[in-house]
mmCIF file of C-alpha atoms and ligand atoms in Angstrom:
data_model
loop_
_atom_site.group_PDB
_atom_site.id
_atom_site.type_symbol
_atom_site.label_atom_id
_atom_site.label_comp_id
_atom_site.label_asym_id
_atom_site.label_seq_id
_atom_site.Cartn_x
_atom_site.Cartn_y
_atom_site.Cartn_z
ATOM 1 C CA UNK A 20 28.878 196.419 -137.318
ATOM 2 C CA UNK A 21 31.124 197.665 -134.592
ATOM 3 C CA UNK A 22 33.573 194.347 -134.852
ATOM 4 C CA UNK A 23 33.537 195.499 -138.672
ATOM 5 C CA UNK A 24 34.525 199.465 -138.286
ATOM 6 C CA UNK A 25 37.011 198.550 -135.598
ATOM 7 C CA UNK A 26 38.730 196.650 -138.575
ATOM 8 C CA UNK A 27 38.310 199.261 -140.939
ATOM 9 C CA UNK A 28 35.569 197.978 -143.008
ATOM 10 C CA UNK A 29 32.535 200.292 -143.597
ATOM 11 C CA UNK A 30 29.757 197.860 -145.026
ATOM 12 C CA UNK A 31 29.088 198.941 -149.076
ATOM 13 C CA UNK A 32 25.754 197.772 -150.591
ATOM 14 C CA UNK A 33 24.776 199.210 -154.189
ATOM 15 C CA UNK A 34 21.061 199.122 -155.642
ATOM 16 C CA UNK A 35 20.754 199.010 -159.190
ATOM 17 C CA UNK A 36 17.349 200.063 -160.207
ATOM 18 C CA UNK A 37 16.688 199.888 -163.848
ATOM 19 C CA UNK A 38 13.494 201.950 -166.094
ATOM 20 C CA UNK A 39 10.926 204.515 -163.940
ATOM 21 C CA UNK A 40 8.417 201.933 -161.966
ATOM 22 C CA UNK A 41 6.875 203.830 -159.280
ATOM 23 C CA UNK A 42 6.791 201.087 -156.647
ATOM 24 C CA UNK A 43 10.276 200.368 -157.125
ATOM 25 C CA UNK A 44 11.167 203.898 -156.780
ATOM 26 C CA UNK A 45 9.637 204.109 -153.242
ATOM 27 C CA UNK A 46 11.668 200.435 -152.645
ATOM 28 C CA UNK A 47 14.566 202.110 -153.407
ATOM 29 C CA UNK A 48 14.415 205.258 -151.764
ATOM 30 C CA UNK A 49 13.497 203.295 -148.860
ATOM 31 C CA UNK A 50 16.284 200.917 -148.452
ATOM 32 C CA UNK A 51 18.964 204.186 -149.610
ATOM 33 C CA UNK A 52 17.059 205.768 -145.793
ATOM 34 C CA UNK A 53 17.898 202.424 -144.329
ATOM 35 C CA UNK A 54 21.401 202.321 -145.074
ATOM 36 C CA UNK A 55 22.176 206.057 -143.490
ATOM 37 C CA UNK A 56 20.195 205.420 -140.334
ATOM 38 C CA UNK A 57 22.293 201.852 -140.003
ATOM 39 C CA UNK A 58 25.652 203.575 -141.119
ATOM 40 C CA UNK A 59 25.741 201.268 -144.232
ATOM 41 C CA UNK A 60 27.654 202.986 -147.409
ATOM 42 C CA UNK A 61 25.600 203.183 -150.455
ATOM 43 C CA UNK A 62 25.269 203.423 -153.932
ATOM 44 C CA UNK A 63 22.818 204.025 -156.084
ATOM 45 C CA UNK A 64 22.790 203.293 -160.137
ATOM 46 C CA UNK A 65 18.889 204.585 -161.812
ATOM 47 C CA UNK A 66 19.263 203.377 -165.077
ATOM 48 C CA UNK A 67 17.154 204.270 -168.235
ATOM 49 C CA UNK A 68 14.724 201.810 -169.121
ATOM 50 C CA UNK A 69 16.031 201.818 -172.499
ATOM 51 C CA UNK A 70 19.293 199.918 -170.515
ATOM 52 C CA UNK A 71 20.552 197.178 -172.386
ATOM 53 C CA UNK A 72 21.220 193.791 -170.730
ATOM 54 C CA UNK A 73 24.667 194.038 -171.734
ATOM 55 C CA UNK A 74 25.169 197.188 -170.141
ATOM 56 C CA UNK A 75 23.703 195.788 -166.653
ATOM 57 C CA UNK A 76 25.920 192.897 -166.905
ATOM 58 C CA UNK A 77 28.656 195.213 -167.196
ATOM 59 C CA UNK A 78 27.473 197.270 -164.263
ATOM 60 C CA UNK A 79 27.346 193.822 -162.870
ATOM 61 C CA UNK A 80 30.858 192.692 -163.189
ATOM 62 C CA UNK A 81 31.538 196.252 -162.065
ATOM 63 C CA UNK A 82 30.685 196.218 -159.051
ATOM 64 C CA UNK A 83 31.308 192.405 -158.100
ATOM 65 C CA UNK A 84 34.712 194.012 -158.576
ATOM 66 C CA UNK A 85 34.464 196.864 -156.521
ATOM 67 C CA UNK A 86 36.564 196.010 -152.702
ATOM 68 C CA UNK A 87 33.853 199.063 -151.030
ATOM 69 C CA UNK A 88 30.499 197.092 -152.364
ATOM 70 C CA UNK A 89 29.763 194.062 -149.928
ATOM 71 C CA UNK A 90 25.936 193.714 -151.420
ATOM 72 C CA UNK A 91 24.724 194.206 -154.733
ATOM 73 C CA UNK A 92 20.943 194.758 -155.569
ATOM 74 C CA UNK A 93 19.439 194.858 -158.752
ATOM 75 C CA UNK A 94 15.609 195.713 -157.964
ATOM 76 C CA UNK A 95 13.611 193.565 -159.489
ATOM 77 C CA UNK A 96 10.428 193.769 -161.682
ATOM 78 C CA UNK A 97 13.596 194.915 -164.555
ATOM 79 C CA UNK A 98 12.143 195.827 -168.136
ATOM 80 C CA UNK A 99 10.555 192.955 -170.238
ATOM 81 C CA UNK A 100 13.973 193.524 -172.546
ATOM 82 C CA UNK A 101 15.921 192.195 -169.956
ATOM 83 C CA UNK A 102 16.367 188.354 -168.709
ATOM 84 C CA UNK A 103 16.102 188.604 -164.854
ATOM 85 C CA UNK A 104 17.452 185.490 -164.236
ATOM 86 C CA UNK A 105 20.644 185.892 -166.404
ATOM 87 C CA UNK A 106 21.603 188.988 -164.478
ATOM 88 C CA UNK A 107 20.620 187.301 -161.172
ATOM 89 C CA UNK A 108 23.139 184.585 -162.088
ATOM 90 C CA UNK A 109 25.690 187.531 -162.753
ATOM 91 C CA UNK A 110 25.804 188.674 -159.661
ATOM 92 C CA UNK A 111 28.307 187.435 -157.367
ATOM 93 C CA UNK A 112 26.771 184.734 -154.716
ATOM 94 C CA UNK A 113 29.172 186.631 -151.782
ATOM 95 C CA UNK A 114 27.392 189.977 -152.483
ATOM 96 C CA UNK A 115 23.637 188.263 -153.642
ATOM 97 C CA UNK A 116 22.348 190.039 -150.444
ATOM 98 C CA UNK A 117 18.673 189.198 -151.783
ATOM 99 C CA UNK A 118 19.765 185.408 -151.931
ATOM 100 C CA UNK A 119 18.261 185.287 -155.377
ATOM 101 C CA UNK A 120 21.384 184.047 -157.022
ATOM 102 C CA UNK A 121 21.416 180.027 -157.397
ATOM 103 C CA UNK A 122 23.860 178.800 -155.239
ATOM 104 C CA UNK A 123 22.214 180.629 -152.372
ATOM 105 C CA UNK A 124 18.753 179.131 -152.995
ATOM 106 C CA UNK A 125 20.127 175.909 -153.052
ATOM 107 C CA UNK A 126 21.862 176.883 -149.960
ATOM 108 C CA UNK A 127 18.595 177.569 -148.500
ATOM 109 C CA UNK A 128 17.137 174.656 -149.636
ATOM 110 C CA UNK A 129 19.935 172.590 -147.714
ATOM 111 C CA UNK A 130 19.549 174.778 -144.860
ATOM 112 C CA UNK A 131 23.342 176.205 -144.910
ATOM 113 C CA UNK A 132 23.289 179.313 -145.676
ATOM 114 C CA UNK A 133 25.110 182.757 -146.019
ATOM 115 C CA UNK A 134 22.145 185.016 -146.697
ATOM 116 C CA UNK A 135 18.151 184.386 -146.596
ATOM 117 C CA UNK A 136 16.097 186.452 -148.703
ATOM 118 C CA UNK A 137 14.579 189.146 -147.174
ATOM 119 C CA UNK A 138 11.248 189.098 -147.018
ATOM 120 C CA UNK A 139 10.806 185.448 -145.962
ATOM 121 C CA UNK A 140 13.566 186.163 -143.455
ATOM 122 C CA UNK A 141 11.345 189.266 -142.047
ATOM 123 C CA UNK A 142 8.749 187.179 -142.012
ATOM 124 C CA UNK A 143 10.260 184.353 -139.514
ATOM 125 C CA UNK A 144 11.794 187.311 -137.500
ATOM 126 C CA UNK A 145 7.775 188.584 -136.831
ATOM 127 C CA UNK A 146 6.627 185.242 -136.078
ATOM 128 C CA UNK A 147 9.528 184.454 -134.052
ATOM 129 C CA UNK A 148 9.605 188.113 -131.927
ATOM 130 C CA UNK A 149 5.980 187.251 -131.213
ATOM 131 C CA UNK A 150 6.746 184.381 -130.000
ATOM 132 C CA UNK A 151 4.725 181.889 -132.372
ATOM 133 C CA UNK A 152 5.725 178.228 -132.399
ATOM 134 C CA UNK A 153 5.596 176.477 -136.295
ATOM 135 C CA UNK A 154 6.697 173.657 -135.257
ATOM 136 C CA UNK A 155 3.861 170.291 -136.366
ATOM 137 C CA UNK A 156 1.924 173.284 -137.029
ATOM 138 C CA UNK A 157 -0.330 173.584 -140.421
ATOM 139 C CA UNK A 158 1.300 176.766 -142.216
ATOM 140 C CA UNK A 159 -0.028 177.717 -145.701
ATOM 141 C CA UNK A 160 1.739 180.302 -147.891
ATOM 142 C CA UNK A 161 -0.467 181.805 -151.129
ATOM 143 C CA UNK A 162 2.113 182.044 -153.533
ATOM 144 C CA UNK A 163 4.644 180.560 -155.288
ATOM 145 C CA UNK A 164 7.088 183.424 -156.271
ATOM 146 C CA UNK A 165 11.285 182.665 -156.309
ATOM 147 C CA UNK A 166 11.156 185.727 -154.184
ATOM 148 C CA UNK A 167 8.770 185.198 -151.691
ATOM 149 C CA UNK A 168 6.384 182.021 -151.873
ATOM 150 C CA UNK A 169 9.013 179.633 -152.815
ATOM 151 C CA UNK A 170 11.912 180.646 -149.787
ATOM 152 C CA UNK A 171 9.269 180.941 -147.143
ATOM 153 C CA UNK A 172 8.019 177.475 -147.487
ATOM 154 C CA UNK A 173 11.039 175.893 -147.229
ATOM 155 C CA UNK A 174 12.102 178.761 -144.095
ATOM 156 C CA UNK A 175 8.625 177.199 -142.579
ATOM 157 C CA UNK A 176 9.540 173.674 -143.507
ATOM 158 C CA UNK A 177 13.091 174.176 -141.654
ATOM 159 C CA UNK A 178 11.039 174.959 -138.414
ATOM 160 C CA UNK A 179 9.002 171.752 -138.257
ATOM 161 C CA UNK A 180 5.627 173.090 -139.741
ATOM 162 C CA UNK A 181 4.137 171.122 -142.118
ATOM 163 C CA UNK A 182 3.778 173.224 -145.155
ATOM 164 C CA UNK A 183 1.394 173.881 -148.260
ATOM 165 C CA UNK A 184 1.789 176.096 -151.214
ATOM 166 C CA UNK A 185 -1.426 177.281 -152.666
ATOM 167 C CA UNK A 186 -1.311 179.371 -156.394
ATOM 168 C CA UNK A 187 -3.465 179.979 -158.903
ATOM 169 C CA UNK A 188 -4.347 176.908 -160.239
ATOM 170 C CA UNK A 189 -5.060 175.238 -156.624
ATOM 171 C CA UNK A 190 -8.433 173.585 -155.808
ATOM 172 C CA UNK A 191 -10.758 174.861 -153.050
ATOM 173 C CA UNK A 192 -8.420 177.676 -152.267
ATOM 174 C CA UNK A 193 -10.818 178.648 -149.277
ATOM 175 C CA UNK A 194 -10.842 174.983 -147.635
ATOM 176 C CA UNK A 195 -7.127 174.737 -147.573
ATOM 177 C CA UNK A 196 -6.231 178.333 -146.331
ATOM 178 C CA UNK A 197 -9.123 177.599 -143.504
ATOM 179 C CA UNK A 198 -7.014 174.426 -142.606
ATOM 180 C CA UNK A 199 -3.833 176.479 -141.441
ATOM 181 C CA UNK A 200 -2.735 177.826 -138.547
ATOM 182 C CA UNK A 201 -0.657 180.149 -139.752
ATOM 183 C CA UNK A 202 -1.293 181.849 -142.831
ATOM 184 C CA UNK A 203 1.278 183.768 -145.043
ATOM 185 C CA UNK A 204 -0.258 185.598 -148.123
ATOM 186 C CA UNK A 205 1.864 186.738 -150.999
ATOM 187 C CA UNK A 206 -0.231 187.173 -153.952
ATOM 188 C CA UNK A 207 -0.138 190.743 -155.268
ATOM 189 C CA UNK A 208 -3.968 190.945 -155.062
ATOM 190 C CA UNK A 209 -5.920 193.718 -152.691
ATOM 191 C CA UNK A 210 -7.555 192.678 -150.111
ATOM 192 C CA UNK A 211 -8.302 189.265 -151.546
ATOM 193 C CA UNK A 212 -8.176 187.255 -148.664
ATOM 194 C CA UNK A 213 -10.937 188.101 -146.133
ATOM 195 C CA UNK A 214 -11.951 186.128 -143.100
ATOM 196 C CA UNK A 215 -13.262 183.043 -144.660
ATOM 197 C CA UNK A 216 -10.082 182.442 -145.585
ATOM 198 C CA UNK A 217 -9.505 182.323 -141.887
ATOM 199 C CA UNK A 218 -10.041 179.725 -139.139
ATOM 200 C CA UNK A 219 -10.897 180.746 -135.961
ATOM 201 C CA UNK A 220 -7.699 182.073 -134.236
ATOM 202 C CA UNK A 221 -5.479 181.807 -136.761
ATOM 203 C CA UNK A 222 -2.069 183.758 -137.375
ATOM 204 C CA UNK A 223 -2.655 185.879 -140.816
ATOM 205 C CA UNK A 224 0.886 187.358 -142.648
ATOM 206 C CA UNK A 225 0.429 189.730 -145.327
ATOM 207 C CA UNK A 226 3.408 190.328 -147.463
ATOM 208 C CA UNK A 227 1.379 192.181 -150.015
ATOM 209 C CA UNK A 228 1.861 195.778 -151.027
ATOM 210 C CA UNK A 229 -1.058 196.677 -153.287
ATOM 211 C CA UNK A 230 -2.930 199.773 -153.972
ATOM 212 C CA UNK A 231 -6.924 199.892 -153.147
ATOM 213 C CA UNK A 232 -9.558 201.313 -155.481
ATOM 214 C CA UNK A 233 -8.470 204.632 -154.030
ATOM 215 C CA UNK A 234 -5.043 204.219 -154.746
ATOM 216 C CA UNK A 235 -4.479 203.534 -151.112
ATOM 217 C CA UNK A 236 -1.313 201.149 -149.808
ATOM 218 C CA UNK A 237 -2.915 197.884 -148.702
ATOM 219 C CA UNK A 238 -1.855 194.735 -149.015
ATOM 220 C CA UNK A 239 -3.541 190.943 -150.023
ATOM 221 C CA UNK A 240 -5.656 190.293 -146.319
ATOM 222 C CA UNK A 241 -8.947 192.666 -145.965
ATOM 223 C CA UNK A 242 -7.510 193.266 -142.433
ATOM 224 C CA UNK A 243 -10.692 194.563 -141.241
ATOM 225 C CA UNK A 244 -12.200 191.291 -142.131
ATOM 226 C CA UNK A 245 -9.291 189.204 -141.490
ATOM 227 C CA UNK A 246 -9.156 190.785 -137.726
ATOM 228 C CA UNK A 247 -12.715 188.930 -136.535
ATOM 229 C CA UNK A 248 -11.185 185.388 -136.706
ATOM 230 C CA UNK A 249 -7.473 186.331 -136.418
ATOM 231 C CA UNK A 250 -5.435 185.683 -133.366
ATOM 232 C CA UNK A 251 -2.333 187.589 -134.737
ATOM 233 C CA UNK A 252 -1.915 189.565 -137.755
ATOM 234 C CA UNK A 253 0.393 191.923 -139.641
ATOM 235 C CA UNK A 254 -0.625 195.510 -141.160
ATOM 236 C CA UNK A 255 0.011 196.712 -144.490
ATOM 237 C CA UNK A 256 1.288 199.432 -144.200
ATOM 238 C CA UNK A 257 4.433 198.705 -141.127
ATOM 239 C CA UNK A 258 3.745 194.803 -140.915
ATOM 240 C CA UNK A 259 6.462 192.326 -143.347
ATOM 241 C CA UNK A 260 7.533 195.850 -145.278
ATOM 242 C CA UNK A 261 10.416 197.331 -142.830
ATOM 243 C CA UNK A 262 11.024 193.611 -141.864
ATOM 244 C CA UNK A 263 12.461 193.038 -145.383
ATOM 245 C CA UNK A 264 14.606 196.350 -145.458
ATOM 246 C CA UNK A 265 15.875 195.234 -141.887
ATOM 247 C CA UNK A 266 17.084 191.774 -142.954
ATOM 248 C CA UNK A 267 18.576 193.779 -146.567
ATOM 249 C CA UNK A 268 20.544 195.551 -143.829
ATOM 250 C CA UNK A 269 21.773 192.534 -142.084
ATOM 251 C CA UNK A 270 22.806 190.849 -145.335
ATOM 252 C CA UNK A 271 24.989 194.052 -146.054
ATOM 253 C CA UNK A 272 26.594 193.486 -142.717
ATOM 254 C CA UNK A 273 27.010 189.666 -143.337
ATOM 255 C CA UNK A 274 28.622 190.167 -146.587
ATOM 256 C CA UNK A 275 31.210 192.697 -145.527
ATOM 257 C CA UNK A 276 31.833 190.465 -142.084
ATOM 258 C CA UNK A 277 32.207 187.517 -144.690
ATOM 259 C CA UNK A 278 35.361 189.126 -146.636
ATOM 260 C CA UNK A 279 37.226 189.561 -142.682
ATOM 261 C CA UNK A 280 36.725 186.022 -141.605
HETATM 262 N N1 GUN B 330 11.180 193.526 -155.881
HETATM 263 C C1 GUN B 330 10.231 193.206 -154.961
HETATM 264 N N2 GUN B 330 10.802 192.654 -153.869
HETATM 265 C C2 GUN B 330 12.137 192.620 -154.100
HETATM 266 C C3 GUN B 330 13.249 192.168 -153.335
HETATM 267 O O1 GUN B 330 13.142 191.659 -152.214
HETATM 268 N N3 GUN B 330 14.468 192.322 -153.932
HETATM 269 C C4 GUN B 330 14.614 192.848 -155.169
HETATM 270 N N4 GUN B 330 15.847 192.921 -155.671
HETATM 271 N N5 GUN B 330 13.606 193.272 -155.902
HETATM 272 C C5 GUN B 330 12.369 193.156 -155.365
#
């Protein structure tokens, strides 16, 4: 950051946020707070949900244009209208800081990469600041999204754990999570994994952000539950959550570092 001011570059990163979801809107407002308290320039574009996917691609080619935007972010659920992964693809892969565009998963997947996603990436800065070794170890993720499930397997694999991806359709759910040692959970379910999911001292991450039958922010581990055979464990809310804005803001950096080299 301070290498990149002395040079006269102030890292840009723009978040696109299309239609009025009210999870998104907290995302968003969240990751504009980021970017002041790291000194990060900004933009935001809230777009009607009535946005045509022509008019995001232009927006788009706009700002993969623009020399002051390093990142670009289109926050993602976008309306049913629009293709996600056509606009994903439109986005250029030097300012893709959520690494969703192609050539950056498959730059993952080779383990050479410019930018990791962000939540995975959160998640192996946790495990790693706590000092918990993956590697031979028995990691399970629940979940097999393009934004989470997928990318954190293969960050796992590239430690040395051996990895399994459980989803929907997998067998004795239970019986494999209680095989793992460590135990990431990204299923956009509340509370549904409670402790005998768990074996004895294992390492529980919840990367869910769900509401409870109160309406209360919890995520996909009953931590209560989950805390009687846990040796380690993240909270919902201020476990993976500020993790994922933190490695957003590191990808900003990265991508405005990458147009100096
Ligand atoms: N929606 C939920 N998580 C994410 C994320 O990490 N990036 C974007 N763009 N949208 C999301």
């Amino acid at each position: 950051m301070e290498s990149l001011k002395a040079k006269g570059v102030n890292a840009g990163l723009a978040v696109v946020i299309v239609g009025d979801d009210p999870a998104s809107r907290v995302y968003v407002n969240n990751k504009k707070k980021a970017c002041e308290y790291c000194g990060i320039y900004s933009e935001e574009y809230a777009l009607g949900a009535e946005t045509t996917q022509e008019e995001l691609l232009c927006l788009v080619d706009k700002l993969n244009k623009k020399e002051d935007i390093h990142g670009i972010l289109v926050q993602l659920p976008l309306p049913k209208h629009i293709n996600e992964e056509t606009i994903l693809n439109a986005i250029d892969p030097k300012k893709d800081v959520d690494a969703f565009h192609p050539v950056n998963v498959g730059k993952i997947m080779i383990g050479n990469f410019d930018f990791l996603p962000c939540t995975p990436a959160g998640v192996m800065e946790l495990l790693d600041d706590a000092g918990i070794e993956l590697e031979g170890k028995n990691c399970v993720v629940i979940g097999r999204s393009n934004i989470v499930g997928k990318p954190q397997a293969m960050l796992l694999l590239h430690k040395n754990a051996t990895v399994t991806i459980c989803h929907s359709k997998t067998k004795n759910l239970k019986e494999v999570c209680r095989e793992a040692d460590v135990l990431v959970v990204a299923v956009g379910r509340a509370k549904m994994v409670d402790e005998s999911y768990i074996k004895e001292g294992a390492v529980v991450v919840d990367v869910g952000m769900d509401r409870d039958e109160n309406g209360k922010l919890c995520g996909d581990v009953d931590f209560e539950s989950a805390c009687k055979k846990a040796s380690w464990i993240t909270p919902v809310p201020g476990g993976v959550g500020p993790m994922t804005i933190a490695t957003l803001m590191k990808n900003a950096v990265t991508a405005a570092e990458n147009t100096i080299r």
